[in-house]
PDB file of C-alpha atoms in Angstrom:
ATOM      1  CA  MET A 937     -44.800  39.696 -97.860  1.00  0.00           C
ATOM      2  CA  THR A 938     -41.691  39.599 -95.693  1.00  0.00           C
ATOM      3  CA  VAL A 939     -39.378  36.906 -94.230  1.00  0.00           C
ATOM      4  CA  ARG A 940     -36.530  36.897 -91.638  1.00  0.00           C
ATOM      5  CA  ASN A 941     -32.953  37.513 -92.670  1.00  0.00           C
ATOM      6  CA  ASN A 942     -31.462  34.813 -94.963  1.00  0.00           C
ATOM      7  CA  ARG A 943     -27.808  33.855 -95.403  1.00  0.00           C
ATOM      8  CA  SER A 944     -27.397  34.735 -98.882  1.00  0.00           C
ATOM      9  CA  TRP A 945     -25.771  37.992 -97.631  1.00  0.00           C
ATOM     10  CA  ILE A 946     -22.539  35.880 -97.313  1.00  0.00           C
ATOM     11  CA  VAL A 947     -22.410  35.285-101.007  1.00  0.00           C
ATOM     12  CA  TYR A 948     -22.941  38.966-101.964  1.00  0.00           C
ATOM     13  CA  ALA A 949     -20.708  40.137 -99.249  1.00  0.00           C
ATOM     14  CA  GLY A 950     -17.897  37.708-100.573  1.00  0.00           C
ATOM     15  CA  LEU A 951     -18.513  39.191-104.165  1.00  0.00           C
ATOM     16  CA  LEU A 952     -18.359  42.650-102.743  1.00  0.00           C
ATOM     17  CA  VAL A 953     -14.697  41.861-101.034  1.00  0.00           C
ATOM     18  CA  LEU A 954     -13.642  40.451-104.284  1.00  0.00           C
ATOM     19  CA  PHE A 955     -14.480  43.377-106.462  1.00  0.00           C
ATOM     20  CA  TRP A 956     -13.429  45.983-103.923  1.00  0.00           C
ATOM     21  CA  GLY A 957     -10.424  44.281-103.025  1.00  0.00           C
ATOM     22  CA  VAL A 958      -9.240  44.062-106.798  1.00  0.00           C
ATOM     23  CA  TRP A 959     -10.343  47.560-107.239  1.00  0.00           C
ATOM     24  CA  GLY A 960      -8.341  48.657-104.244  1.00  0.00           C
ATOM     25  CA  ALA A 961      -5.233  47.080-105.649  1.00  0.00           C
ATOM     26  CA  THR A 962      -5.622  48.805-108.963  1.00  0.00           C
ATOM     27  CA  SER A 963      -7.481  51.993-108.392  1.00  0.00           C
ATOM     28  CA  SER A 964      -4.203  54.133-107.866  1.00  0.00           C
ATOM     29  CA  GLN A 965      -2.686  53.503-111.330  1.00  0.00           C
ATOM     30  CA  PRO A 966      -4.329  56.378-113.133  1.00  0.00           C
ATOM     31  CA  VAL A 967      -2.974  58.682-110.438  1.00  0.00           C
ATOM     32  CA  GLU A 968       0.441  57.290-110.147  1.00  0.00           C
ATOM     33  CA  ARG A 969       1.116  56.820-113.899  1.00  0.00           C
ATOM     34  CA  TYR A 970      -0.685  59.874-115.395  1.00  0.00           C
ATOM     35  CA  GLY A 971      -1.394  62.197-112.492  1.00  0.00           C
ATOM     36  CA  TYR A 972      -5.121  61.928-113.202  1.00  0.00           C
ATOM     37  CA  PRO A 973      -7.135  64.206-110.955  1.00  0.00           C
ATOM     38  CA  ASP A 974      -9.282  62.589-108.339  1.00  0.00           C
ATOM     39  CA  GLU A 975     -12.269  64.766-109.471  1.00  0.00           C
ATOM     40  CA  MET A 976     -12.046  63.310-112.873  1.00  0.00           C
ATOM     41  CA  ILE A 977     -11.923  59.780-111.536  1.00  0.00           C
ATOM     42  CA  TYR A 978     -15.064  60.604-109.440  1.00  0.00           C
ATOM     43  CA  ILE A 979     -16.873  61.837-112.829  1.00  0.00           C
ATOM     44  CA  ILE A 980     -15.764  58.558-114.581  1.00  0.00           C
ATOM     45  CA  TRP A 981     -16.920  56.374-111.571  1.00  0.00           C
ATOM     46  CA  ALA A 982     -20.389  58.136-111.698  1.00  0.00           C
ATOM     47  CA  PHE A 983     -20.846  57.165-115.148  1.00  0.00           C
ATOM     48  CA  THR A 984     -19.671  53.476-114.652  1.00  0.00           C
ATOM     49  CA  MET A 985     -22.453  53.233-112.053  1.00  0.00           C
ATOM     50  CA  LEU A 986     -24.795  53.063-115.071  1.00  0.00           C
ATOM     51  CA  VAL A 987     -23.561  49.686-116.021  1.00  0.00           C
ATOM     52  CA  PRO A 988     -24.714  47.587-113.021  1.00  0.00           C
ATOM     53  CA  ALA A 989     -27.747  49.859-112.604  1.00  0.00           C
ATOM     54  CA  ALA A 990     -29.077  48.922-115.927  1.00  0.00           C
ATOM     55  CA  VAL A 991     -28.399  45.167-115.375  1.00  0.00           C
ATOM     56  CA  ALA A 992     -29.994  45.200-112.061  1.00  0.00           C
ATOM     57  CA  LEU A 993     -33.107  47.284-113.372  1.00  0.00           C
ATOM     58  CA  ARG A 994     -33.551  44.600-116.076  1.00  0.00           C
ATOM     59  CA  ARG A 995     -34.365  42.034-113.291  1.00  0.00           C
ATOM     60  CA  GLN A 996     -36.386  44.221-110.887  1.00  0.00           C
ATOM     61  CA  ARG A 997     -38.898  47.115-111.633  1.00  0.00           C
ATOM     62  CA  PHE A 998     -38.078  50.651-110.436  1.00  0.00           C
ATOM     63  CA  ASP A 999     -39.940  51.228-107.374  1.00  0.00           C
ATOM     64  CA  ARG A1000     -41.606  54.720-107.728  1.00  0.00           C
ATOM     65  CA  ARG A1001     -42.808  55.059-104.164  1.00  0.00           C
ATOM     66  CA  PRO A1002     -41.757  58.248-102.122  1.00  0.00           C
ATOM     67  CA  VAL A1003     -40.154  55.989 -99.436  1.00  0.00           C
ATOM     68  CA  ALA A1004     -37.739  54.372-101.998  1.00  0.00           C
ATOM     69  CA  ALA A1005     -36.886  57.962-103.391  1.00  0.00           C
ATOM     70  CA  VAL A1006     -36.143  59.009 -99.943  1.00  0.00           C
ATOM     71  CA  TYR A1007     -33.934  56.229 -98.812  1.00  0.00           C
ATOM     72  CA  GLY A1008     -32.253  56.040-102.174  1.00  0.00           C
ATOM     73  CA  LEU A1009     -31.406  59.665-102.358  1.00  0.00           C
ATOM     74  CA  LEU A1010     -30.088  59.523 -98.790  1.00  0.00           C
ATOM     75  CA  ALA A1011     -27.800  56.572 -99.592  1.00  0.00           C
ATOM     76  CA  GLY A1012     -26.567  58.276-102.725  1.00  0.00           C
ATOM     77  CA  LEU A1013     -25.928  61.808-101.180  1.00  0.00           C
ATOM     78  CA  THR A1014     -24.145  60.419 -98.231  1.00  0.00           C
ATOM     79  CA  GLY A1015     -21.999  58.000-100.522  1.00  0.00           C
ATOM     80  CA  ALA A1016     -21.268  60.311-103.396  1.00  0.00           C
ATOM     81  CA  GLY A1017     -21.273  63.575-101.060  1.00  0.00           C
ATOM     82  CA  GLY A1018     -18.783  61.838 -98.933  1.00  0.00           C
ATOM     83  CA  GLN A1019     -16.574  61.146-101.832  1.00  0.00           C
ATOM     84  CA  LEU A1020     -16.460  64.761-102.933  1.00  0.00           C
ATOM     85  CA  VAL A1021     -15.724  65.939 -99.504  1.00  0.00           C
ATOM     86  CA  LEU A1022     -12.923  63.504 -99.327  1.00  0.00           C
ATOM     87  CA  PHE A1023     -11.166  65.281-102.184  1.00  0.00           C
ATOM     88  CA  GLN A1024     -11.367  68.517-100.234  1.00  0.00           C
ATOM     89  CA  ALA A1025     -10.193  66.901 -97.050  1.00  0.00           C
ATOM     90  CA  LEU A1026      -7.216  65.273 -98.919  1.00  0.00           C
ATOM     91  CA  ALA A1027      -6.374  68.809-100.335  1.00  0.00           C
ATOM     92  CA  ASP A1028      -6.152  70.275 -96.723  1.00  0.00           C
ATOM     93  CA  GLY A1029      -4.682  67.448 -94.762  1.00  0.00           C
ATOM     94  CA  PRO A1030      -2.646  64.312 -94.684  1.00  0.00           C
ATOM     95  CA  ALA A1031      -4.009  60.976 -96.261  1.00  0.00           C
ATOM     96  CA  TYR A1032      -2.297  59.088 -93.595  1.00  0.00           C
ATOM     97  CA  LEU A1033      -4.358  60.675 -90.896  1.00  0.00           C
ATOM     98  CA  ILE A1034      -7.743  61.046 -92.978  1.00  0.00           C
ATOM     99  CA  PHE A1035      -8.115  57.434 -94.148  1.00  0.00           C
ATOM    100  CA  PRO A1036      -7.893  55.764 -90.609  1.00  0.00           C
ATOM    101  CA  ILE A1037     -10.549  58.197 -89.479  1.00  0.00           C
ATOM    102  CA  VAL A1038     -12.694  57.662 -92.406  1.00  0.00           C
ATOM    103  CA  SER A1039     -12.132  53.959 -92.148  1.00  0.00           C
ATOM    104  CA  LEU A1040     -14.152  53.818 -88.871  1.00  0.00           C
ATOM    105  CA  SER A1041     -17.459  54.559 -90.705  1.00  0.00           C
ATOM    106  CA  PRO A1042     -18.627  50.885 -89.828  1.00  0.00           C
ATOM    107  CA  VAL A1043     -18.859  51.975 -86.256  1.00  0.00           C
ATOM    108  CA  ILE A1044     -21.514  54.510 -87.232  1.00  0.00           C
ATOM    109  CA  THR A1045     -23.304  51.782 -89.127  1.00  0.00           C
ATOM    110  CA  VAL A1046     -23.324  49.447 -86.210  1.00  0.00           C
ATOM    111  CA  LEU A1047     -24.522  51.987 -83.649  1.00  0.00           C
ATOM    112  CA  MET A1048     -27.177  53.160 -85.882  1.00  0.00           C
ATOM    113  CA  ALA A1049     -28.405  49.597 -86.597  1.00  0.00           C
ATOM    114  CA  VAL A1050     -28.262  48.676 -83.023  1.00  0.00           C
ATOM    115  CA  VAL A1051     -30.076  51.714 -81.672  1.00  0.00           C
ATOM    116  CA  LEU A1052     -32.477  52.605 -84.511  1.00  0.00           C
ATOM    117  CA  LEU A1053     -33.159  49.184 -86.064  1.00  0.00           C
ATOM    118  CA  ARG A1054     -32.910  47.306 -82.850  1.00  0.00           C
ATOM    119  CA  GLU A1055     -30.652  44.664 -84.453  1.00  0.00           C
ATOM    120  CA  ARG A1056     -29.541  42.153 -81.764  1.00  0.00           C
ATOM    121  CA  ILE A1057     -26.073  40.779 -81.713  1.00  0.00           C
ATOM    122  CA  VAL A1058     -24.995  37.753 -79.736  1.00  0.00           C
ATOM    123  CA  PRO A1059     -21.813  38.066 -77.531  1.00  0.00           C
ATOM    124  CA  LEU A1060     -19.728  36.166 -79.840  1.00  0.00           C
ATOM    125  CA  ALA A1061     -20.598  38.187 -82.751  1.00  0.00           C
ATOM    126  CA  VAL A1062     -19.950  41.283 -80.741  1.00  0.00           C
ATOM    127  CA  VAL A1063     -16.385  40.154 -80.324  1.00  0.00           C
ATOM    128  CA  GLY A1064     -16.286  39.637 -84.078  1.00  0.00           C
ATOM    129  CA  VAL A1065     -17.563  43.047 -84.814  1.00  0.00           C
ATOM    130  CA  PHE A1066     -14.961  44.604 -82.500  1.00  0.00           C
ATOM    131  CA  THR A1067     -12.080  42.622 -83.930  1.00  0.00           C
ATOM    132  CA  ALA A1068     -13.020  43.561 -87.484  1.00  0.00           C
ATOM    133  CA  LEU A1069     -13.149  47.375 -86.505  1.00  0.00           C
ATOM    134  CA  VAL A1070      -9.663  47.229 -84.910  1.00  0.00           C
ATOM    135  CA  ALA A1071      -8.632  45.396 -88.270  1.00  0.00           C
ATOM    136  CA  ILE A1072      -9.969  48.293 -90.342  1.00  0.00           C
ATOM    137  CA  LEU A1073      -8.115  50.709 -88.140  1.00  0.00           C
ATOM    138  CA  LEU A1074      -4.772  48.851 -88.382  1.00  0.00           C
ATOM    139  CA  LEU A1075      -5.143  48.301 -92.304  1.00  0.00           C
ATOM    140  CA  SER A1076      -5.520  51.905 -92.700  1.00  0.00           C
ATOM    141  CA  ILE A1077      -2.339  52.786 -90.761  1.00  0.00           C
ATOM    142  CA  PRO A1078       0.615  53.726 -93.389  1.00  0.00           C
ATOM    143  CA  SER A1079       3.908  52.186 -93.471  1.00  0.00           C
ATOM    144  CA  GLY A1080       5.779  55.505 -93.683  1.00  0.00           C
ATOM    145  CA  ASP A1081       6.288  58.158 -91.166  1.00  0.00           C
ATOM    146  CA  GLY A1082       4.113  61.324 -91.682  1.00  0.00           C
ATOM    147  CA  GLY A1083       5.613  63.792 -89.425  1.00  0.00           C
ATOM    148  CA  ASP A1084       3.860  66.443 -87.469  1.00  0.00           C
ATOM    149  CA  VAL A1085       0.805  67.797 -89.049  1.00  0.00           C
ATOM    150  CA  ASP A1086      -1.425  70.432 -87.689  1.00  0.00           C
ATOM    151  CA  THR A1087      -5.164  69.679 -87.377  1.00  0.00           C
ATOM    152  CA  GLY A1088      -7.502  72.016 -89.125  1.00  0.00           C
ATOM    153  CA  SER A1089     -10.611  71.877 -91.371  1.00  0.00           C
ATOM    154  CA  TRP A1090      -9.498  68.441 -92.799  1.00  0.00           C
ATOM    155  CA  LEU A1091     -10.161  66.848 -89.391  1.00  0.00           C
ATOM    156  CA  VAL A1092     -13.824  68.042 -89.426  1.00  0.00           C
ATOM    157  CA  LEU A1093     -14.196  66.929 -92.940  1.00  0.00           C
ATOM    158  CA  ALA A1094     -12.829  63.453 -92.217  1.00  0.00           C
ATOM    159  CA  VAL A1095     -15.318  63.087 -89.256  1.00  0.00           C
ATOM    160  CA  LEU A1096     -18.206  64.131 -91.521  1.00  0.00           C
ATOM    161  CA  ILE A1097     -17.189  61.629 -94.285  1.00  0.00           C
ATOM    162  CA  CYS A1098     -16.957  58.944 -91.618  1.00  0.00           C
ATOM    163  CA  ALA A1099     -20.328  59.804 -90.493  1.00  0.00           C
ATOM    164  CA  ALA A1100     -21.725  59.963 -94.014  1.00  0.00           C
ATOM    165  CA  TRP A1101     -20.430  56.500 -95.233  1.00  0.00           C
ATOM    166  CA  GLY A1102     -21.473  54.866 -92.042  1.00  0.00           C
ATOM    167  CA  ALA A1103     -25.010  56.358 -92.432  1.00  0.00           C
ATOM    168  CA  GLN A1104     -25.108  55.379 -96.045  1.00  0.00           C
ATOM    169  CA  ALA A1105     -24.841  51.566 -95.196  1.00  0.00           C
ATOM    170  CA  PHE A1106     -27.737  52.268 -92.567  1.00  0.00           C
ATOM    171  CA  PHE A1107     -29.977  53.857 -95.270  1.00  0.00           C
ATOM    172  CA  MET A1108     -29.378  50.959 -97.662  1.00  0.00           C
ATOM    173  CA  ARG A1109     -30.401  48.586 -94.829  1.00  0.00           C
ATOM    174  CA  LYS A1110     -33.374  50.738 -94.122  1.00  0.00           C
ATOM    175  CA  ALA A1111     -34.555  50.768 -97.617  1.00  0.00           C
ATOM    176  CA  ALA A1112     -34.643  47.139 -97.801  1.00  0.00           C
ATOM    177  CA  LEU A1113     -36.642  46.913 -94.481  1.00  0.00           C
ATOM    178  CA  ALA A1114     -39.208  49.268 -96.295  1.00  0.00           C
ATOM    179  CA  GLY A1115     -39.561  46.808 -99.048  1.00  0.00           C
ATOM    180  CA  VAL A1116     -37.405  48.625-101.645  1.00  0.00           C
ATOM    181  CA  ASN A1117     -35.659  46.328-104.035  1.00  0.00           C
ATOM    182  CA  ASP A1118     -31.968  46.360-104.650  1.00  0.00           C
ATOM    183  CA  ALA A1119     -32.364  47.773-108.240  1.00  0.00           C
ATOM    184  CA  THR A1120     -34.278  50.794-107.166  1.00  0.00           C
ATOM    185  CA  THR A1121     -31.928  51.696-104.287  1.00  0.00           C
ATOM    186  CA  PHE A1122     -28.911  51.455-106.467  1.00  0.00           C
ATOM    187  CA  GLY A1123     -30.594  53.170-109.337  1.00  0.00           C
ATOM    188  CA  TRP A1124     -31.227  56.247-107.004  1.00  0.00           C
ATOM    189  CA  MET A1125     -27.701  56.131-105.902  1.00  0.00           C
ATOM    190  CA  THR A1126     -26.479  56.359-109.477  1.00  0.00           C
ATOM    191  CA  ILE A1127     -28.855  59.221-110.162  1.00  0.00           C
ATOM    192  CA  THR A1128     -27.333  61.109-107.225  1.00  0.00           C
ATOM    193  CA  GLY A1129     -23.699  60.229-108.172  1.00  0.00           C
ATOM    194  CA  LEU A1130     -24.339  61.626-111.733  1.00  0.00           C
ATOM    195  CA  ALA A1131     -26.091  64.731-110.315  1.00  0.00           C
ATOM    196  CA  LEU A1132     -22.949  65.714-108.443  1.00  0.00           C
ATOM    197  CA  VAL A1133     -20.850  65.409-111.537  1.00  0.00           C
ATOM    198  CA  PRO A1134     -20.914  69.114-112.233  1.00  0.00           C
ATOM    199  CA  VAL A1135     -19.779  69.784-108.672  1.00  0.00           C
ATOM    200  CA  ALA A1136     -16.723  67.564-109.257  1.00  0.00           C
ATOM    201  CA  TYR A1137     -16.064  69.268-112.580  1.00  0.00           C
ATOM    202  CA  LEU A1138     -16.162  72.707-110.869  1.00  0.00           C
ATOM    203  CA  MET A1139     -13.872  71.616-108.182  1.00  0.00           C
ATOM    204  CA  MET A1140     -11.387  70.233-110.858  1.00  0.00           C
ATOM    205  CA  GLY A1141     -11.486  73.639-112.502  1.00  0.00           C
ATOM    206  CA  GLY A1142     -11.537  72.196-116.334  1.00  0.00           C
ATOM    207  CA  MET A1143     -10.758  69.138-118.180  1.00  0.00           C
ATOM    208  CA  PRO A1144      -7.428  67.481-117.524  1.00  0.00           C
ATOM    209  CA  SER A1145      -4.809  66.844-120.242  1.00  0.00           C
ATOM    210  CA  ALA A1146      -4.026  63.323-120.083  1.00  0.00           C
ATOM    211  CA  PRO A1147      -3.297  60.465-122.516  1.00  0.00           C
ATOM    212  CA  TRP A1148      -6.292  58.088-123.476  1.00  0.00           C
ATOM    213  CA  GLN A1149      -4.835  55.350-121.235  1.00  0.00           C
ATOM    214  CA  ALA A1150      -5.618  57.452-118.100  1.00  0.00           C
ATOM    215  CA  PRO A1151      -9.558  57.388-118.624  1.00  0.00           C
ATOM    216  CA  ALA A1152      -9.415  53.847-120.033  1.00  0.00           C
ATOM    217  CA  ILE A1153      -7.748  52.424-116.896  1.00  0.00           C
ATOM    218  CA  THR A1154      -9.886  54.550-114.721  1.00  0.00           C
ATOM    219  CA  ALA A1155     -13.142  53.330-116.346  1.00  0.00           C
ATOM    220  CA  GLY A1156     -11.890  49.727-115.983  1.00  0.00           C
ATOM    221  CA  THR A1157     -11.046  50.019-112.201  1.00  0.00           C
ATOM    222  CA  GLN A1158     -14.047  52.076-111.378  1.00  0.00           C
ATOM    223  CA  VAL A1159     -16.363  49.467-112.852  1.00  0.00           C
ATOM    224  CA  LEU A1160     -15.188  47.209-110.125  1.00  0.00           C
ATOM    225  CA  ASN A1161     -15.940  49.772-107.692  1.00  0.00           C
ATOM    226  CA  ALA A1162     -19.607  50.318-109.086  1.00  0.00           C
ATOM    227  CA  VAL A1163     -20.218  46.600-109.255  1.00  0.00           C
ATOM    228  CA  GLY A1164     -18.976  46.277-105.806  1.00  0.00           C
ATOM    229  CA  ALA A1165     -21.402  48.981-104.542  1.00  0.00           C
ATOM    230  CA  LEU A1166     -24.336  46.988-106.086  1.00  0.00           C
ATOM    231  CA  PHE A1167     -23.177  43.893-104.153  1.00  0.00           C
ATOM    232  CA  LEU A1168     -23.196  45.951-100.975  1.00  0.00           C
ATOM    233  CA  VAL A1169     -26.795  47.036-101.470  1.00  0.00           C
ATOM    234  CA  MET A1170     -27.566  43.413-102.182  1.00  0.00           C
ATOM    235  CA  ALA A1171     -25.688  42.191 -98.911  1.00  0.00           C
ATOM    236  CA  LEU A1172     -27.317  44.754 -96.742  1.00  0.00           C
ATOM    237  CA  SER A1173     -30.907  43.799 -98.051  1.00  0.00           C
ATOM    238  CA  ARG A1174     -30.198  40.396 -96.786  1.00  0.00           C
ATOM    239  CA  GLY A1175     -27.992  40.689 -93.622  1.00  0.00           C
ATOM    240  CA  LYS A1176     -27.727  42.713 -90.587  1.00  0.00           C
ATOM    241  CA  ALA A1177     -26.200  46.100 -91.172  1.00  0.00           C
ATOM    242  CA  SER A1178     -24.276  45.697 -87.853  1.00  0.00           C
ATOM    243  CA  VAL A1179     -22.555  42.571 -89.427  1.00  0.00           C
ATOM    244  CA  VAL A1180     -22.352  43.245 -93.091  1.00  0.00           C
ATOM    245  CA  ALA A1181     -20.697  46.645 -92.641  1.00  0.00           C
ATOM    246  CA  PRO A1182     -17.662  45.630 -90.476  1.00  0.00           C
ATOM    247  CA  ILE A1183     -17.185  42.347 -92.244  1.00  0.00           C
ATOM    248  CA  THR A1184     -16.892  43.916 -95.784  1.00  0.00           C
ATOM    249  CA  ASN A1185     -14.905  46.927 -94.786  1.00  0.00           C
ATOM    250  CA  ALA A1186     -12.441  44.544 -93.018  1.00  0.00           C
ATOM    251  CA  LEU A1187     -11.907  41.939 -95.679  1.00  0.00           C
ATOM    252  CA  ALA A1188     -11.748  44.058 -98.740  1.00  0.00           C
ATOM    253  CA  PRO A1189      -8.638  45.829 -97.630  1.00  0.00           C
ATOM    254  CA  VAL A1190      -7.135  42.304 -96.766  1.00  0.00           C
ATOM    255  CA  LEU A1191      -7.672  41.220-100.315  1.00  0.00           C
ATOM    256  CA  THR A1192      -6.120  44.501-101.569  1.00  0.00           C
ATOM    257  CA  VAL A1193      -3.013  44.054 -99.363  1.00  0.00           C
ATOM    258  CA  VAL A1194      -2.529  40.404-100.765  1.00  0.00           C
ATOM    259  CA  LEU A1195      -2.935  41.350-104.300  1.00  0.00           C
ATOM    260  CA  SER A1196      -0.574  44.308-103.791  1.00  0.00           C
ATOM    261  CA  LEU A1197       1.844  41.829-102.437  1.00  0.00           C
ATOM    262  CA  ALA A1198       1.560  39.582-105.566  1.00  0.00           C
ATOM    263  CA  ILE A1199       1.359  42.220-108.089  1.00  0.00           C
ATOM    264  CA  TYR A1200       3.764  44.891-106.946  1.00  0.00           C
ATOM    265  CA  GLN A1201       5.845  42.799-104.557  1.00  0.00           C
ATOM    266  CA  THR A1202       5.108  45.155-101.640  1.00  0.00           C
ATOM    267  CA  VAL A1203       5.568  43.708 -98.225  1.00  0.00           C
ATOM    268  CA  PRO A1204       2.649  44.507 -95.715  1.00  0.00           C
ATOM    269  CA  SER A1205       3.628  46.453 -92.606  1.00  0.00           C
ATOM    270  CA  VAL A1206       3.454  45.022 -89.246  1.00  0.00           C
ATOM    271  CA  TRP A1207       0.163  46.773 -88.484  1.00  0.00           C
ATOM    272  CA  SER A1208      -1.340  45.653 -91.845  1.00  0.00           C
ATOM    273  CA  SER A1209      -0.196  42.126 -90.940  1.00  0.00           C
ATOM    274  CA  ILE A1210      -1.944  42.215 -87.579  1.00  0.00           C
ATOM    275  CA  GLY A1211      -4.867  43.693 -89.284  1.00  0.00           C
ATOM    276  CA  ILE A1212      -5.073  40.777 -91.744  1.00  0.00           C
ATOM    277  CA  VAL A1213      -5.235  38.378 -88.978  1.00  0.00           C
ATOM    278  CA  LEU A1214      -7.654  40.365 -86.950  1.00  0.00           C
ATOM    279  CA  ALA A1215     -10.046  40.843 -90.012  1.00  0.00           C
ATOM    280  CA  LEU A1216     -10.011  37.097 -90.861  1.00  0.00           C
ATOM    281  CA  ALA A1217     -10.729  36.148 -87.220  1.00  0.00           C
ATOM    282  CA  GLY A1218     -13.457  38.729 -86.894  1.00  0.00           C
ATOM    283  CA  SER A1219     -14.998  37.865 -90.078  1.00  0.00           C
ATOM    284  CA  THR A1220     -14.985  34.049 -89.232  1.00  0.00           C
ATOM    285  CA  LEU A1221     -16.667  34.742 -85.841  1.00  0.00           C
ATOM    286  CA  MET A1222     -19.500  36.751 -87.317  1.00  0.00           C
ATOM    287  CA  VAL A1223     -20.160  34.313 -90.185  1.00  0.00           C
ATOM    288  CA  TYR A1224     -20.029  31.564 -87.727  1.00  0.00           C
ATOM    289  CA  THR A1225     -22.523  33.042 -85.369  1.00  0.00           C
ATOM    290  CA  ASP A1226     -24.812  33.664 -88.171  1.00  0.00           C
ATOM    291  CA  GLU A1227     -24.551  30.077 -89.395  1.00  0.00           C
ATOM    292  CA  LYS A1228     -25.260  28.839 -85.969  1.00  0.00           C
ATOM    293  CA  ARG A1229     -28.346  31.110 -85.564  1.00  0.00           C
ATOM    294  CA  ASP A1230     -31.552  29.040 -86.089  1.00  0.00           C
ATOM    295  CA  GLU A1231     -33.563  32.122 -86.811  1.00  0.00           C
ATOM    296  CA  ASP A1232     -33.571  35.778 -86.322  1.00  0.00           C
ATOM    297  CA  VAL A1233     -35.438  37.250 -83.413  1.00  0.00           C
ATOM    298  CA  VAL A1234     -37.195  40.464 -84.763  1.00  0.00           C
ATOM    299  CA  ALA A1235     -37.559  43.074 -82.065  1.00  0.00           C
ATOM    300  CA  PRO A1236     -41.248  44.412 -81.709  1.00  0.00           C
ATOM    301  CA  GLY A1237     -42.006  47.177 -84.244  1.00  0.00           C
ATOM    302  CA  ALA A1238     -39.135  46.333 -86.453  1.00  0.00           C
ATOM    303  CA  ALA A1239     -39.837  45.068 -89.900  1.00  0.00           C
ATOM    304  CA  ASP A1240     -38.328  42.095 -91.891  1.00  0.00           C
ATOM    305  CA  PRO A1241     -36.593  42.286 -95.140  1.00  0.00           C
ATOM    306  CA  VAL A1242     -38.469  41.509 -98.323  1.00  0.00           C
ATOM    307  CA  VAL A1243     -38.445  38.139-100.016  1.00  0.00           C
ATOM    308  CA  ARG A1244     -36.221  38.211-103.092  1.00  0.00           C
TER     309      ARG A1244
END
């Protein structure tokens, strides 16, 4: 049994922004304090995914259909695989150029949702999506000067990560349209993340020497990341991918900037300040148009999300 989109996606998107915003403001601590390697952070993150996965699977049965496995694995591989590729990109190129490219992944999601899922966006919402995308780019611009950098393999890798993470949100939405429940999609994402742990270990070259505080802080921050990922699955199963992806990717960095200002007494750059305003404006437009819509018009041949 299926129904049209429901507006509960706003609640889950809000929780996603909260968890990822706090995670963004605290996730750098293991690296800054103890020089903890990114690959080890990935390994710990993969295991923290088991926590929300266990909670979700207690409420919903694991869907054993092949379609659930296909979309779940695709979402997991594009997400976790993109994370591993990011480590290599950062080793070859500058973060201040890589992250703005990667941050444009919602563009891929929007294009795939509009073209392949035939999601319709009213003109006012289009303005909101564009505003949010500009905000994401501005929030990714660093405050310092990076100097001249030669392009190389890192540029190709950054584009691949952008495409992978944009496709991940699409596959999450596609799974929901196929009737796959949230717990199953997230369960497959967890399995995929754990399956790539040996790859991360090999990239790291052995266990790092660090005090116990490093893995403890990493686990605490990455739980926020993992729970936020579950909320992303839940938001995309209830709302349009062309709206959920831009709004969450725009607002989470805003909360991170605000928390960083409060905790670390850091003043946002001019670009970040403009990005905050645009993110709030774009998100408000998208939520407003969703609230004003009496009902979704489903294109012929497109499926509706399942009843929760």
